[in-house]
Amino acid sequence: MSVLPMVFTSGWASGINAYAVVLLLGLFGRAGVGDDVPEALQRPEVLIVAGVLFLCEAVADKVPYVDTVWDVVHTLVRPACGAMVGAMLAGQSGGSLSEVAAGALGGTTALVMHLVKMSTRMAVNSSPEPLSNILLSIAEDLGVAILVVFALFHPAVAAGIAGTLLALGIGMVIFLWRRVRAFWRRRKERRERRAAAPA
């Protein structure tokens, strides 16, 4: 089950930036750093496509509302990538975790993290200035890079960090959702009071 932490961490990271996960794992695999990196991720054509798409995402992710459209489009892409990478990691390790189970774990983790990211971005887009989008996008990319690299050397610790960040992200989305609902409820009550007030 030693591959389990790596599958979970790569799924978490795929939910934020799937292309960065493929690119980083592939590059480290080619450099001989990651012994368990599947050969398919190290192929030159895979690295080129992942690199180009990573650059596209790096730009789109920093523009308000463009990032929302990008996230909607990637609602299927990120979980599929998380599942694919998870299944390949399990297949490469030859451990007791089956490829189907690893794919399900990686895909589910990626989907949950993707929904957290998308919900957070929608909340951030409500601010009029673009700086918050840029800073959040940079923080996400750095977080993915640091955790994926860390997972190659300390997979269990990286998985613990990813799990903590995932739980915090879910908690933040719940908090933001309640704030938004309370805002709309107050707005509706103000409109009703104005409509009921005598002319």
Short mmCIF file of C-alpha atoms in Angstrom, two decimals:
data_model
loop_
_atom_site.label_atom_id
_atom_site.label_comp_id
_atom_site.label_asym_id
_atom_site.label_seq_id
_atom_site.Cartn_x
_atom_site.Cartn_y
_atom_site.Cartn_z
CA MET A 1 0.00 0.00 0.00
CA SER A 2 3.04 2.32 -0.18
CA VAL A 3 1.76 3.77 -3.45
CA LEU A 4 -1.47 4.92 -1.78
CA PRO A 5 -0.06 8.23 -0.42
CA MET A 6 1.39 9.10 -3.84
CA VAL A 7 -1.93 8.35 -5.54
CA PHE A 8 -3.81 10.53 -3.05
CA THR A 9 -1.34 13.42 -3.35
CA SER A 10 -1.28 13.31 -7.15
CA GLY A 11 -5.10 13.24 -7.14
CA TRP A 12 -5.21 16.29 -4.88
CA ALA A 13 -2.73 18.12 -7.10
CA SER A 14 -4.57 17.09 -10.29
CA GLY A 15 -7.72 18.72 -8.96
CA ILE A 16 -5.85 22.04 -8.99
CA ASN A 17 -3.57 21.74 -12.00
CA ALA A 18 -3.52 18.37 -13.76
CA TYR A 19 -1.02 19.46 -16.42
CA ALA A 20 1.52 20.49 -13.78
CA VAL A 21 1.25 17.04 -12.18
CA VAL A 22 1.90 15.21 -15.45
CA LEU A 23 4.71 17.60 -16.40
CA LEU A 24 6.48 17.42 -13.02
CA LEU A 25 6.20 13.65 -12.64
CA GLY A 26 7.38 13.13 -16.20
CA LEU A 27 10.37 15.46 -15.86
CA PHE A 28 11.46 13.96 -12.56
CA GLY A 29 11.01 10.47 -13.97
CA ARG A 30 13.24 11.31 -16.94
CA ALA A 31 15.81 12.81 -14.58
CA GLY A 32 15.87 9.56 -12.64
CA VAL A 33 14.55 11.15 -9.46
CA GLY A 34 11.24 9.32 -9.32
CA ASP A 35 11.83 5.59 -9.66
CA ASP A 36 8.11 4.79 -9.60
CA VAL A 37 7.10 7.33 -12.26
CA PRO A 38 5.37 5.47 -15.12
CA GLU A 39 7.18 5.41 -18.46
CA ALA A 40 4.11 6.79 -20.23
CA LEU A 41 4.44 10.09 -18.33
CA GLN A 42 8.09 10.39 -19.36
CA ARG A 43 7.50 10.24 -23.10
CA PRO A 44 8.62 13.42 -24.95
CA GLU A 45 5.27 13.97 -26.67
CA VAL A 46 3.44 13.72 -23.34
CA LEU A 47 5.81 16.24 -21.76
CA ILE A 48 5.45 18.67 -24.68
CA VAL A 49 1.64 18.55 -24.62
CA ALA A 50 1.56 18.85 -20.82
CA GLY A 51 3.99 21.79 -20.97
CA VAL A 52 1.95 23.68 -23.57
CA LEU A 53 -1.32 23.08 -21.70
CA PHE A 54 0.33 24.08 -18.42
CA LEU A 55 1.34 27.42 -19.98
CA CYS A 56 -2.22 27.92 -21.28
CA GLU A 57 -3.61 27.23 -17.82
CA ALA A 58 -1.02 29.51 -16.19
CA VAL A 59 -2.41 32.41 -18.25
CA ALA A 60 -6.14 31.55 -18.17
CA ASP A 61 -6.05 30.89 -14.43
CA LYS A 62 -5.03 34.47 -13.64
CA VAL A 63 -7.76 36.29 -15.57
CA PRO A 64 -11.04 36.87 -13.69
CA TYR A 65 -14.02 34.97 -15.17
CA VAL A 66 -11.77 33.36 -17.79
CA ASP A 67 -10.56 31.15 -14.94
CA THR A 68 -14.17 30.20 -14.17
CA VAL A 69 -14.79 29.13 -17.78
CA TRP A 70 -11.49 27.21 -17.74
CA ASP A 71 -12.51 25.47 -14.51
CA VAL A 72 -15.92 24.48 -15.92
CA VAL A 73 -14.27 22.99 -19.00
CA HIS A 74 -11.85 21.05 -16.78
CA THR A 75 -14.54 19.54 -14.55
CA LEU A 76 -14.08 16.30 -16.47
CA VAL A 77 -10.40 16.71 -17.40
CA ARG A 78 -8.93 17.05 -13.90
CA PRO A 79 -10.68 14.03 -12.33
CA ALA A 80 -9.91 11.94 -15.42
CA CYS A 81 -6.25 12.92 -15.18
CA GLY A 82 -6.19 12.19 -11.44
CA ALA A 83 -7.68 8.75 -12.12
CA MET A 84 -5.27 8.03 -14.98
CA VAL A 85 -2.17 9.05 -13.02
CA GLY A 86 -3.35 7.08 -9.98
CA ALA A 87 -3.95 3.95 -12.03
CA MET A 88 -0.56 4.26 -13.74
CA LEU A 89 1.23 4.75 -10.41
CA ALA A 90 -0.42 1.62 -9.02
CA GLY A 91 0.41 -0.35 -12.16
CA GLN A 92 4.04 0.80 -12.04
CA SER A 93 4.51 -0.10 -8.37
CA GLY A 94 3.07 -3.59 -8.70
CA GLY A 95 1.84 -3.34 -5.10
CA SER A 96 -1.32 -4.55 -3.45
CA LEU A 97 -3.38 -1.52 -4.51
CA SER A 98 -5.20 -2.39 -7.74
CA GLU A 99 -5.18 -0.02 -10.68
CA VAL A 100 -8.98 0.31 -10.51
CA ALA A 101 -8.91 1.26 -6.83
CA ALA A 102 -6.02 3.68 -7.39
CA GLY A 103 -7.84 5.24 -10.33
CA ALA A 104 -11.00 5.65 -8.26
CA LEU A 105 -9.07 7.24 -5.39
CA GLY A 106 -7.08 9.57 -7.62
CA GLY A 107 -10.15 10.59 -9.64
CA THR A 108 -12.38 11.16 -6.61
CA THR A 109 -9.73 13.19 -4.79
CA ALA A 110 -9.14 15.27 -7.93
CA LEU A 111 -12.87 15.88 -8.37
CA VAL A 112 -13.36 17.05 -4.77
CA MET A 113 -10.31 19.34 -4.95
CA HIS A 114 -11.43 20.67 -8.33
CA LEU A 115 -14.84 21.58 -6.88
CA VAL A 116 -13.11 23.30 -3.95
CA LYS A 117 -10.90 25.27 -6.34
CA MET A 118 -13.80 26.21 -8.62
CA SER A 119 -15.98 27.37 -5.71
CA THR A 120 -13.14 29.41 -4.20
CA ARG A 121 -12.40 31.05 -7.54
CA MET A 122 -16.06 32.04 -8.00
CA ALA A 123 -15.93 33.75 -4.61
CA VAL A 124 -12.66 35.51 -5.44
CA ASN A 125 -14.08 36.72 -8.76
CA SER A 126 -16.61 38.79 -6.82
CA SER A 127 -13.80 41.20 -5.89
CA PRO A 128 -13.32 43.99 -8.46
CA GLU A 129 -9.50 43.89 -8.57
CA PRO A 130 -7.57 41.18 -10.48
CA LEU A 131 -4.65 40.97 -8.02
CA SER A 132 -6.39 38.42 -5.78
CA ASN A 133 -6.84 36.06 -8.77
CA ILE A 134 -3.18 36.34 -9.71
CA LEU A 135 -1.92 35.77 -6.16
CA LEU A 136 -4.27 32.81 -5.60
CA SER A 137 -3.25 31.23 -8.91
CA ILE A 138 0.45 31.59 -8.11
CA ALA A 139 -0.12 30.11 -4.64
CA GLU A 140 -1.99 27.15 -6.17
CA ASP A 141 0.74 26.46 -8.74
CA LEU A 142 3.48 26.69 -6.12
CA GLY A 143 1.51 24.45 -3.75
CA VAL A 144 1.08 21.81 -6.44
CA ALA A 145 4.75 21.93 -7.43
CA ILE A 146 6.03 21.76 -3.85
CA LEU A 147 3.71 18.94 -2.79
CA VAL A 148 4.27 16.79 -5.89
CA VAL A 149 8.05 17.09 -5.55
CA PHE A 150 7.82 16.46 -1.80
CA ALA A 151 5.67 13.38 -2.45
CA LEU A 152 8.46 11.81 -4.50
CA PHE A 153 10.69 11.77 -1.39
CA HIS A 154 8.19 11.65 1.50
CA PRO A 155 4.87 10.33 0.13
CA ALA A 156 3.18 9.70 3.48
CA VAL A 157 3.93 13.19 4.83
CA ALA A 158 2.87 14.77 1.52
CA ALA A 159 -0.41 12.84 1.62
CA GLY A 160 -1.03 14.06 5.17
CA ILE A 161 -0.47 17.67 4.06
CA ALA A 162 -2.71 17.17 1.01
CA GLY A 163 -5.45 15.69 3.20
CA THR A 164 -5.23 18.61 5.61
CA LEU A 165 -5.38 21.14 2.78
CA LEU A 166 -8.33 19.31 1.25
CA ALA A 167 -10.24 19.38 4.55
CA LEU A 168 -9.44 23.09 5.02
CA GLY A 169 -10.58 23.78 1.47
CA ILE A 170 -13.90 22.01 2.04
CA GLY A 171 -14.37 23.95 5.27
CA MET A 172 -13.64 27.23 3.50
CA VAL A 173 -16.16 26.46 0.74
CA ILE A 174 -18.85 25.68 3.35
CA PHE A 175 -18.03 28.94 5.14
CA LEU A 176 -18.15 30.97 1.91
CA TRP A 177 -21.39 29.28 0.82
CA ARG A 178 -23.06 30.20 4.11
CA ARG A 179 -21.86 33.79 3.78
CA VAL A 180 -23.22 34.03 0.23
CA ARG A 181 -26.58 32.55 1.27
CA ALA A 182 -26.80 34.99 4.19
CA PHE A 183 -26.00 37.90 1.85
CA TRP A 184 -28.73 36.93 -0.62
CA ARG A 185 -31.22 36.35 2.20
CA ARG A 186 -30.55 39.85 3.63
CA ARG A 187 -30.83 41.38 0.19
CA LYS A 188 -34.15 39.66 -0.40
CA GLU A 189 -35.48 40.87 2.98
CA ARG A 190 -34.46 44.47 2.20
CA ARG A 191 -36.30 44.32 -1.13
CA GLU A 192 -39.40 42.92 0.55
CA ARG A 193 -39.33 45.67 3.19
CA ARG A 194 -38.98 48.37 0.54
CA ALA A 195 -41.82 46.85 -1.47
CA ALA A 196 -44.04 46.69 1.63
CA ALA A 197 -43.27 50.27 2.78
CA PRO A 198 -46.07 52.80 2.11
CA ALA A 199 -45.43 55.16 -0.79
#
